[in-house]
Amino acid sequence: MYVYNDFDETFVRTRVAQFRGQVERRIDGSLTEDEFKPLRLMNGLYLQLHAYMLRVAVPYGTLNPAQMRQLAMIADRWDKGYGHFTTRQNIQYNWPKLGDVPDMLEALADVGMHAIQTSGNTIRNVTADHFAGAAADEIEDPRAIAELLRQWSTDHPEFQFLPRKFKIAVTGAAADRAVTRAHDIGLVVVRNDAGEVGYQVIVGGGLGRTPMVGKVLRDFVSKADLLPYVEAIVSVYNLLGRRDNKYKARIKITLHENGIETIRDLVEDRFNAIRAGFGGYDQTLLAEIEKSFAPPAFVTKATDGYEAARLANPAFRSWTDTNLSAHKAAGYAIVSISIKKHGATPGDATSDQMRVMAELADRYGHGELRISHEQNVILPHVHQSDLPAVYAALRKADLATANIGLASDIIACPGMDYCALATARSIPIAQQIATRFDELKIEHDVGPLKIKISGCINACGHHHVGHIGILGLDRAGVENYQITLGGDGSEMTTIGERAGPGFSADDIVPAIERLVTGYLDLRRDPSETFLQTYRRLGLAPFKTLLYPSEDKADAA
Amino acid sequence: MPPRFTPKVVTANALLDGDAVWLTEDDHWSPLMSRAELITDEAHADLRLLQAKARASEIAGAYLADARLGADGPEPVHFREAFRTRGPSNYPHGKQVETPPQT
């Protein structure tokens, strides 16, 4: 894993000291809120409904155990003993006191972390496939390039005041686990005909008010050209992007309004103009970074114990069926720890749970942890022979829910329980849906199903790419939930279709239940997933499930 | 005829801990909405908001929120403002458990 060098360390410490001074001046009255707000946002500090919120970047979702333990310490010392993992692979603290934030940032700096550029119209935390470096289907670990992008984008003087926020995601495999097509820039590691590793560059994806699927700007950019090429894109956007209307300021609109050919030509011109200026230094840096992402020393051990445990313990077997993914090394598995216990808040982990996960990473996971954009925690490298022990420890910590990829593995933004921008609550809806599916005991039969909930049109909960998406709105002073169907965040990214009128908070859970139980009757056989069935049949039969009384009214 | 003015309260977040607070008639910031000054006149509301915003060292983000008179004083009209009087619904955190001092 990458470890801060002297430059990173000095930069982050200097920023903490600056922010400490800014907080002091805000508290003593020498800075007004209008003056202070852009400064606190640059350092990830928001003011929400009930308190401040500190958003800490987890670069490309990678943590080591010491960092996870520090996150737990921060939660205990300055918050309420828990943290919320988000869809940008960040962690948010919901209750910090203004005067404590500089100390929290100092504690983060102690383990090579920060909250810089987790807000504002800048390049945000670069996200990556949470199985990076472990996935069996991966061409190359995307984290080295993600780290290079982090270093390049952090405090980049040209890109501190972009027209709007800018999000980059990288994935190393064809199976897109990083939603790259819903990012301002999505990078997919590919091989060209000559067998060289490079990147497919996708631009102009995004969810929010105007959801759009990204378009391929270039099929192949070599590793050596990537940084100047990405800089050229952001540079073109910086000049061309609209600043007159914040709802039209994202690059997806710039692309839509100017056309991809125009953008492509401008980017190529800019790329040719700046390419020489990089002088190869970025490649020297990248080579250094790549060393720190060398794979761990995988071991060879017998796996008989694992097979025996699977046979002996049905609960363990069920967990291995849902929560494990294929690893590139023989005898290893990728463990997804569900932070989605039925009825709990999606993405929340207590400090005790964080410490347990850190301990497991130390003992059984080659010292690595990942945060997924689906708000779960990953142990990327666990030998199969250690899985029974890992499972037993997770069970003790209330972390052994076997629901990864199932109906109760719901993404939910904080919604109006915390967020000042929200128009309705998300968390209680997620809690109720998960609880209901647990009561029905059908989610394993239902199979892969992604339900995603956002509490406002900004779509932090990725509802547009949920197989079932739920958007919470304020309709005449009452919470109302709109359903979209058929969305997909994979390499086949699709924006979901709006199903019809919204539902009240009381009616939304029964509506989702009708959809899912109804799907069981619609599917061709148990192997046809909800999304496949939707693609085969279209909206109509699902609409009938959602609005049965209207059908009767029509018939009458 | 201009539309009827909906009564308002001035609300904000306390500077140090971010807790929701309301402006009282005697110029205190109370953590209880029921202690807020219920403003029924538009011009007075604008004036009180200006005065509130000037108190930068005590609060952040002051705004006018719709309110109505209840049994114990002003009550929220919109659910967002109701949540601000209680705290989040997923944990017993915030005002719903931290009984605020009587100010």
XYZ file of C-alpha atoms in Angstrom:
659
model
C 0.000 0.000 0.000
C 1.094 3.544 -0.674
C 2.689 5.304 2.297
C 2.965 9.097 2.461
C 6.345 10.477 1.410
C 7.826 13.631 2.950
C 6.027 15.823 0.449
C 2.586 14.352 1.254
C 3.278 14.507 4.973
C 4.395 18.148 4.905
C 1.520 19.172 2.664
C -1.146 17.563 4.841
C 0.376 18.862 8.109
C 0.621 22.373 6.668
C -3.006 22.221 5.616
C -4.067 21.082 9.103
C -2.160 23.995 10.658
C -3.781 26.435 8.213
C -7.226 25.085 8.988
C -6.555 25.263 12.727
C -5.866 28.973 12.315
C -8.984 29.420 10.196
C -11.170 27.693 12.796
C -9.674 29.863 15.539
C -10.412 33.004 13.527
C -13.953 31.835 12.836
C -14.565 31.176 16.540
C -13.079 34.489 17.675
C -15.256 36.316 15.166
C -12.591 37.570 12.770
C -14.021 35.440 9.956
C -17.692 35.536 8.977
C -19.492 32.361 7.944
C -19.435 33.514 4.316
C -15.659 33.837 4.502
C -15.200 30.607 6.433
C -17.555 28.348 4.469
C -15.337 27.871 1.383
C -12.369 27.213 3.679
C -14.159 24.540 5.702
C -15.566 22.909 2.576
C -12.049 22.651 1.104
C -11.284 20.571 4.168
C -14.360 18.382 4.014
C -16.351 20.059 6.786
C -20.068 20.516 6.132
C -22.794 21.981 8.306
C -25.844 19.726 8.274
C -29.254 19.604 9.924
C -28.199 18.758 13.482
C -24.434 19.215 13.537
C -21.268 19.532 11.501
C -20.217 16.609 9.309
C -16.611 15.743 8.466
C -16.095 13.793 5.260
C -12.772 11.954 5.229
C -11.331 10.624 1.980
C -10.446 6.964 1.764
C -8.346 7.153 -1.420
C -9.562 4.556 -3.960
C -11.242 2.849 -1.017
C -8.028 1.395 0.405
C -7.208 1.331 4.114
C -4.606 -0.401 6.229
C -5.460 -1.690 9.730
C -3.732 1.221 11.476
C -5.864 3.664 9.508
C -9.047 1.742 10.315
C -8.144 1.743 14.021
C -7.520 5.482 13.852
C -10.935 5.982 12.254
C -12.361 4.056 15.220
C -10.396 6.194 17.679
C -11.665 9.383 16.035
C -15.242 8.050 16.198
C -14.874 7.376 19.928
C -13.009 10.497 20.901
C -14.737 13.197 18.868
C -17.939 11.643 17.562
C -20.589 9.207 18.772
C -18.654 5.974 18.362
C -19.483 5.201 14.744
C -18.769 6.294 11.187
C -20.748 6.209 7.960
C -19.124 4.767 4.821
C -20.358 6.447 1.669
C -20.836 5.745 -2.023
C -17.625 7.676 -2.778
C -15.678 5.251 -0.584
C -15.358 7.995 2.041
C -16.204 7.933 5.730
C -18.373 10.596 7.318
C -18.573 11.633 10.945
C -21.945 13.111 11.772
C -21.337 14.862 15.091
C -17.981 16.661 15.268
C -17.664 19.940 17.161
C -16.113 22.777 15.206
C -13.316 23.327 17.723
C -12.332 19.625 17.592
C -12.046 19.327 13.818
C -8.389 20.468 13.574
C -7.455 17.763 16.102
C -9.428 15.204 14.091
C -7.542 16.224 10.950
C -4.258 16.002 12.858
C -5.184 12.470 13.956
C -5.919 11.592 10.333
C -2.569 13.013 9.221
C -0.920 10.731 11.788
C -2.008 7.749 9.665
C -1.590 9.329 6.232
C -5.186 10.445 5.687
C -6.997 13.721 5.108
C -10.330 15.331 4.236
C -8.993 17.617 1.498
C -11.129 18.008 -1.623
C -13.959 15.894 -0.297
C -16.149 18.900 -1.094
C -16.132 21.918 -3.364
C -15.789 22.340 -7.116
C -12.597 20.343 -7.296
C -11.487 16.870 -8.305
C -12.907 14.664 -5.574
C -11.628 11.458 -4.041
C -10.662 9.130 -6.896
C -12.626 5.917 -6.510
C -11.655 2.454 -7.698
C -12.865 -1.114 -7.944
C -13.037 -2.286 -4.324
C -11.637 -5.658 -5.446
C -8.587 -3.944 -6.965
C -5.423 -5.996 -6.669
C -7.409 -9.099 -5.771
C -10.054 -9.749 -8.437
C -9.575 -12.805 -10.612
C -10.797 -10.933 -13.701
C -8.447 -7.971 -13.342
C -5.991 -6.893 -16.039
C -4.027 -4.670 -13.677
C -4.417 -3.175 -10.204
C -5.966 0.268 -10.877
C -4.810 1.754 -7.576
C -1.374 2.885 -8.709
C -2.876 5.131 -11.351
C -5.542 6.222 -8.849
C -2.797 7.263 -6.423
C -0.993 9.139 -9.197
C -4.282 10.926 -9.947
C -4.722 11.699 -6.251
C -1.291 13.291 -6.056
C -1.803 15.195 -9.294
C -5.292 16.460 -8.422
C -4.611 17.377 -4.793
C -4.243 21.153 -4.639
C -3.733 21.268 -8.440
C -3.536 25.056 -8.929
C -5.508 25.039 -12.177
C -8.357 22.925 -10.848
C -9.331 24.371 -7.470
C -12.257 26.349 -8.881
C -13.781 24.186 -11.584
C -17.281 24.992 -12.866
C -18.542 22.163 -10.626
C -17.311 19.125 -8.703
C -15.425 16.517 -10.698
C -15.391 12.798 -10.038
C -12.986 10.206 -11.422
C -13.247 6.421 -11.074
C -10.847 3.705 -12.195
C -11.393 0.026 -12.717
C -8.898 -2.674 -13.645
C -11.337 -5.236 -15.007
C -13.930 -5.429 -17.738
C -16.592 -6.136 -15.092
C -17.223 -2.605 -13.879
C -17.444 -2.517 -10.101
C -16.617 1.199 -9.874
C -19.584 2.643 -11.824
C -17.082 4.296 -14.186
C -19.792 5.171 -16.709
C -21.524 7.393 -14.164
C -18.429 9.528 -13.515
C -17.112 12.754 -15.011
C -14.154 10.651 -16.109
C -14.203 6.865 -15.981
C -10.996 4.959 -16.679
C -11.087 1.293 -17.594
C -7.834 -0.647 -17.786
C -7.676 -2.396 -21.170
C -5.149 -4.103 -23.409
C -4.622 -2.983 -26.994
C -3.998 -5.297 -29.921
C -0.274 -5.236 -29.173
C -1.011 -6.504 -25.659
C 0.004 -3.245 -23.956
C -1.880 -2.088 -20.907
C -3.617 1.258 -21.220
C -6.948 2.938 -20.511
C -10.276 3.348 -22.157
C -11.324 6.885 -21.282
C -15.025 7.515 -20.673
C -16.285 11.039 -20.172
C -19.489 12.792 -19.214
C -21.295 10.226 -17.147
C -23.143 11.297 -14.046
C -26.287 10.804 -12.013
C -28.004 13.650 -10.190
C -30.594 15.937 -11.744
C -29.686 15.014 -15.328
C -28.482 11.414 -15.341
C -26.285 10.460 -18.298
C -24.190 7.458 -19.235
C -20.604 8.369 -20.051
C -19.296 8.195 -23.596
C -15.982 6.803 -24.782
C -13.675 9.692 -25.604
C -10.757 7.472 -26.569
C -10.607 3.704 -26.791
C -6.997 3.485 -25.760
C -4.681 5.908 -24.003
C -1.276 4.514 -23.127
C -0.086 4.561 -19.556
C 2.556 7.139 -20.427
C -0.059 9.468 -21.907
C -2.766 9.078 -19.304
C -1.963 11.936 -16.940
C -1.516 14.593 -19.666
C -4.659 13.265 -21.372
C -6.734 13.499 -18.191
C -5.296 16.952 -17.499
C -6.290 17.968 -21.029
C -9.894 16.854 -20.384
C -10.194 18.745 -17.107
C -8.495 21.754 -18.649
C -10.923 21.863 -21.593
C -13.842 21.472 -19.202
C -12.488 24.206 -16.943
C -12.683 26.708 -19.804
C -15.775 25.405 -21.579
C -17.938 24.279 -18.668
C -20.807 26.580 -17.780
C -20.537 28.774 -14.737
C -23.829 30.605 -15.276
C -26.050 27.788 -14.041
C -24.942 25.227 -11.487
C -27.422 22.699 -12.827
C -25.710 22.835 -16.216
C -22.149 23.018 -14.974
C -21.078 19.362 -14.887
C -18.998 18.020 -17.779
C -21.888 15.774 -18.863
C -23.771 18.929 -19.883
C -20.658 20.456 -21.497
C -20.343 17.281 -23.535
C -24.037 17.198 -24.353
C -24.147 20.834 -25.450
C -20.910 20.845 -27.471
C -20.955 17.304 -28.817
C -18.366 14.630 -28.231
C -16.470 15.369 -31.476
C -15.846 18.985 -30.467
C -14.736 17.946 -27.007
C -12.516 15.215 -28.441
C -10.819 17.670 -30.824
C -10.289 20.246 -28.093
C -8.895 17.603 -25.743
C -6.510 16.307 -28.420
C -5.289 19.865 -29.113
C -4.766 20.552 -25.446
C -3.145 17.151 -24.931
C -0.657 17.805 -27.723
C 0.119 21.213 -26.262
C 0.835 20.029 -22.707
C 2.132 16.495 -23.222
C 5.797 17.426 -23.561
C 5.627 19.474 -20.367
C 5.178 16.329 -18.289
C 8.669 15.282 -19.305
C 8.322 11.739 -18.033
C 8.444 12.720 -14.363
C 4.935 11.353 -13.864
C 6.148 8.004 -15.163
C 9.050 7.951 -12.709
C 6.575 8.723 -9.953
C 4.140 6.072 -11.203
C 6.886 3.438 -11.247
C 7.586 4.235 -7.579
C 3.902 4.112 -6.700
C 3.452 0.788 -8.497
C 6.063 -0.765 -6.227
C 3.978 0.085 -3.188
C 0.997 -1.754 -4.678
C 2.952 -4.956 -5.262
C 0.775 -7.966 -4.401
C 1.230 -9.417 -0.907
C 3.178 -12.637 -0.422
C 0.386 -15.122 -0.986
C 0.849 -18.469 0.728
C -0.078 -21.993 -0.268
C -2.042 -23.928 2.328
C -4.515 -26.780 2.325
C -8.189 -25.820 1.961
C -9.741 -29.016 3.365
C -10.757 -27.268 6.577
C -12.724 -24.730 4.601
C -14.639 -27.367 2.675
C -15.350 -29.294 5.873
C -16.618 -26.178 7.629
C -18.908 -25.436 4.694
C -20.420 -28.871 4.956
C -20.761 -28.749 8.719
C -22.219 -25.282 9.170
C -25.148 -24.131 6.978
C -24.905 -20.526 8.211
C -21.241 -20.405 7.243
C -22.066 -21.994 3.896
C -24.738 -19.413 3.206
C -22.310 -16.620 4.060
C -19.629 -18.058 1.764
C -22.227 -18.318 -1.014
C -23.069 -14.634 -0.896
C -20.108 -12.780 0.627
C -17.120 -14.257 -1.219
C -15.738 -13.369 -4.647
C -13.159 -15.014 -6.869
C -9.546 -14.133 -6.080
C -6.647 -14.102 -8.514
C -4.444 -16.213 -6.214
C -5.122 -19.925 -5.808
C -6.668 -20.820 -2.448
C -7.671 -17.217 -1.698
C -11.023 -15.460 -1.552
C -12.209 -11.867 -1.424
C -14.423 -11.353 1.633
C -17.146 -8.721 1.545
C -18.183 -7.786 5.068
C -21.776 -6.616 5.015
C -22.337 -3.326 6.825
C -26.017 -3.896 6.052
C -27.383 -5.990 8.880
C -31.149 -6.179 8.412
C -32.696 -3.136 10.027
C -29.392 -1.318 10.592
C -28.252 1.892 8.896
C -26.563 1.043 5.569
C -22.855 1.863 5.687
C -22.582 2.518 9.419
C -19.908 0.739 11.445
C -19.271 1.170 15.157
C -15.775 1.814 16.442
C -15.707 -1.716 17.916
C -16.619 -3.175 14.546
C -13.908 -1.099 12.866
C -11.362 -2.491 15.304
C -12.529 -6.065 14.685
C -12.181 -5.570 10.924
C -8.715 -4.046 11.388
C -7.706 -7.009 13.526
C -8.981 -9.491 10.939
C -7.080 -7.671 8.197
C -3.939 -7.906 10.303
C -4.358 -11.570 11.216
C -5.873 -13.035 8.061
C -5.914 -10.379 5.351
C -2.328 -9.334 4.560
C -3.052 -6.001 6.249
C -5.526 -4.680 3.706
C -9.072 -3.359 3.867
C -11.297 -1.752 1.258
C -14.415 0.348 1.388
C -16.823 -0.355 -1.463
C -19.012 2.237 -3.139
C -21.819 -0.097 -2.136
C -21.051 0.816 1.472
C -19.505 -2.440 2.604
C -16.018 -3.293 3.862
C -13.807 -5.741 2.008
C -10.993 -8.008 3.165
C -9.411 -8.462 -0.256
C -6.934 -11.237 0.487
C -8.117 -14.039 2.787
C -6.927 -17.611 2.446
C -9.812 -20.063 2.305
C -8.422 -21.998 5.249
C -8.852 -18.875 7.391
C -12.447 -18.220 6.375
C -14.057 -20.178 9.262
C -12.077 -18.119 11.794
C -12.869 -14.870 9.978
C -16.556 -15.781 9.885
C -16.606 -16.660 13.592
C -15.011 -13.319 14.502
C -17.377 -11.398 12.229
C -20.349 -13.179 13.756
C -19.275 -12.157 17.229
C -19.042 -8.545 16.069
C -22.483 -8.654 14.421
C -20.844 -8.364 11.012
C -21.675 -11.739 9.467
C -24.860 -10.876 7.574
C -24.985 -13.040 4.461
C -26.630 -10.617 2.065
C -24.014 -9.188 -0.326
C -25.698 -8.362 -3.635
C -29.140 -9.306 -2.322
C -32.268 -7.254 -1.734
C -31.217 -6.072 1.738
C -27.729 -4.973 0.608
C -29.183 -1.525 -0.018
C -27.246 1.615 -0.833
C -28.761 4.576 0.962
C -27.521 8.130 1.285
C -27.883 9.773 4.734
C -31.022 11.564 3.501
C -32.966 13.967 5.653
C -31.889 12.281 8.860
C -28.672 14.276 8.480
C -28.223 15.994 5.135
C -29.185 19.637 4.678
C -29.782 19.127 0.938
C -32.127 16.148 1.304
C -35.799 16.379 0.417
C -36.818 13.190 2.259
C -35.377 10.474 4.496
C -33.572 7.461 3.004
C -32.285 5.494 5.988
C -35.632 4.475 7.544
C -36.877 3.286 4.147
C -33.746 1.145 3.718
C -34.136 -0.196 7.254
C -37.786 -1.120 6.694
C -37.176 -2.781 3.324
C -34.298 -4.869 4.701
C -36.318 -5.836 7.779
C -39.271 -6.838 5.633
C -37.177 -9.055 3.348
C -35.640 -10.663 6.397
C -39.140 -11.464 7.707
C -40.210 -12.888 4.350
C -37.008 -14.991 4.116
C -37.052 -14.730 0.345
C -33.967 -12.719 -0.535
C -31.757 -15.733 -1.212
C -34.444 -17.099 -3.500
C -34.814 -13.709 -5.204
C -31.080 -13.597 -5.888
C -29.041 -10.635 -7.167
C -30.955 -7.411 -6.689
C -29.626 -3.912 -6.210
C -31.918 -1.481 -4.445
C -30.526 2.042 -4.192
C -32.111 4.954 -2.352
C -31.395 8.675 -2.600
C -32.988 11.311 -0.414
C -32.838 13.971 -3.114
C -32.281 14.513 -6.793
C -28.504 14.780 -6.354
C -28.495 10.970 -6.276
C -25.723 10.208 -3.769
C -27.571 6.916 -3.288
C -27.115 6.104 -7.016
C -30.838 5.383 -7.400
C -30.674 5.838 -11.197
C -28.459 2.758 -11.498
C -30.346 0.597 -9.002
C -32.243 -2.356 -10.434
C -34.862 -0.788 -8.213
C -34.154 2.868 -7.539
C -35.969 4.925 -4.944
C -35.868 8.711 -4.905
C -37.210 10.566 -1.886
C -38.925 13.849 -2.651
C -40.949 16.499 -0.902
C -44.416 16.546 -2.447
C -46.475 19.376 -0.947
C -44.815 19.052 2.431
C -44.976 15.249 2.647
C -42.228 12.693 1.997
C -42.867 10.908 -1.286
C -40.877 8.129 -2.928
C -40.521 7.693 -6.661
C -39.474 4.341 -8.103
C -37.209 3.800 -11.104
C -36.679 0.348 -12.589
C -34.073 -1.363 -14.737
C -31.102 0.791 -13.791
C -27.680 -0.813 -13.867
C -24.301 0.469 -12.680
C -22.187 -2.220 -14.286
C -20.315 -2.158 -17.623
C -23.812 -2.183 -19.163
C -24.693 1.048 -17.363
C -28.334 1.964 -17.829
C -30.374 4.735 -16.276
C -33.535 3.365 -14.673
C -36.968 4.204 -16.023
C -39.464 6.031 -13.846
C -42.243 3.608 -13.004
C -45.052 6.080 -12.319
C -46.416 8.209 -9.499
C -44.552 8.157 -6.196
C -45.532 6.435 -2.961
C -45.954 7.755 0.557
C -43.526 6.697 3.280
C -46.142 4.164 4.463
C -46.783 2.730 1.019
C -43.249 2.470 -0.373
C -42.201 -0.707 1.452
C -45.320 -2.684 0.410
C -44.785 -1.406 -3.138
C -41.221 -2.772 -3.189
C -42.484 -6.046 -1.742
C -45.087 -6.333 -4.540
C -42.373 -5.715 -7.106
C -40.031 -8.337 -5.751
C -42.579 -11.062 -4.985
C -44.209 -10.323 -8.325
C -40.868 -10.791 -10.073
C -40.698 -14.327 -8.659
C -43.809 -15.136 -10.711
C -42.530 -13.317 -13.805
C -39.067 -14.825 -14.084
C -38.540 -17.611 -16.576
C -36.657 -19.718 -14.039
C -34.676 -19.116 -10.853
C -31.561 -18.278 -12.846
C -33.160 -15.243 -14.497
C -32.355 -12.240 -12.310
C -34.663 -9.327 -11.573
C -32.727 -7.146 -14.028
C -32.763 -9.780 -16.779
C -36.486 -10.286 -16.315
C -37.036 -6.541 -16.490
C -34.975 -6.317 -19.673
C -36.936 -9.149 -21.236
C -40.412 -7.934 -20.288
C -40.049 -4.177 -20.011
C -41.842 -1.862 -17.638
C -45.473 -2.921 -18.194
C -45.801 -6.037 -15.977
C -43.829 -4.334 -13.191
C -46.086 -1.317 -13.431
C -49.075 -3.602 -12.973
C -47.451 -4.955 -9.815
C -46.841 -1.466 -8.508
C -50.243 0.028 -9.335
C -52.756 -2.827 -9.132
C -55.753 -0.640 -8.272
C -55.239 1.511 -11.363
C -55.470 -1.587 -13.479
C -58.786 -2.418 -11.886
C -59.974 1.126 -12.454
C -59.032 0.832 -16.115
C -60.901 -2.434 -16.428
C -64.043 -0.976 -14.900
C -53.984 41.555 -2.363
C -50.586 40.133 -1.408
C -50.656 36.512 -0.198
C -51.071 36.141 3.530
C -47.777 36.005 5.374
C -47.063 32.617 6.923
C -45.690 33.069 10.451
C -41.969 32.481 10.751
C -39.202 31.770 13.228
C -35.534 32.618 12.810
C -33.412 29.488 13.021
C -29.750 28.625 12.551
C -27.062 26.223 13.731
C -24.963 27.043 16.768
C -21.435 27.897 15.674
C -19.491 25.567 17.958
C -21.500 22.342 17.904
C -23.795 22.889 14.933
C -26.915 22.182 17.024
C -30.180 23.628 15.668
C -31.153 26.819 17.508
C -33.964 29.356 17.334
C -33.970 33.091 18.020
C -36.040 34.121 21.021
C -37.821 37.412 21.489
C -35.180 38.525 24.006
C -32.343 37.800 21.559
C -31.142 34.475 22.894
C -30.493 31.390 20.809
C -32.606 28.576 22.233
C -32.181 24.867 21.428
C -35.983 24.590 21.797
C -38.145 25.745 18.952
C -41.021 26.312 21.363
C -39.053 29.194 22.889
C -38.637 30.964 19.559
C -40.182 34.288 18.707
C -43.101 33.632 16.369
C -43.011 36.398 13.794
C -46.259 37.274 12.088
C -45.181 40.396 10.231
C -43.066 40.148 7.084
C -41.077 43.343 7.592
C -40.295 42.359 11.172
C -39.203 38.900 9.978
C -36.744 40.424 7.509
C -35.355 42.694 10.203
C -34.960 39.840 12.706
C -33.177 37.724 10.095
C -30.737 40.562 9.400
C -30.090 40.964 13.119
C -29.569 37.208 13.452
C -27.116 37.053 10.566
C -25.089 39.812 12.183
C -24.403 37.510 15.144
C -21.750 35.604 13.220
C -19.753 34.553 16.248
C -22.708 32.623 17.717
C -24.377 30.891 14.777
C -24.114 29.928 11.127
C -26.642 29.681 8.342
C -29.568 31.687 9.750
C -32.843 31.538 7.816
C -36.571 32.020 8.251
C -38.637 28.857 8.671
C -42.425 28.525 8.549
C -43.996 27.911 11.939
C -47.364 27.888 13.656
C -48.456 28.455 17.211
C -48.863 25.237 19.204
C -49.733 24.508 22.836
C -46.189 25.216 24.082
C -45.142 27.835 21.567
C -44.063 27.790 17.932
C -44.154 24.421 16.165
C -42.731 23.334 12.815
C -44.909 23.302 9.724
C -42.594 21.314 7.451
C -41.195 17.859 8.255
C -37.642 19.073 7.698
C -38.035 21.586 10.512
C -39.706 18.926 12.668
C -36.617 16.691 12.244
C -34.435 19.606 13.329
C -36.333 19.775 16.625
C -35.632 16.067 17.293
C -32.537 14.676 15.588
C -32.098 11.701 13.259
C -34.580 8.802 13.159
C -32.011 5.990 12.995
C -30.332 6.528 16.375
C -31.312 8.088 19.703
C -28.939 10.982 19.068
C -29.365 14.726 19.141
C -32.102 16.716 20.813
C -34.465 13.758 21.308
C -32.127 12.411 24.013
C -29.987 15.377 24.964
C -32.569 17.345 26.914
C -31.530 20.890 26.216
C -31.076 23.402 29.019
C -34.011 25.703 29.591
C -32.834 28.857 27.913
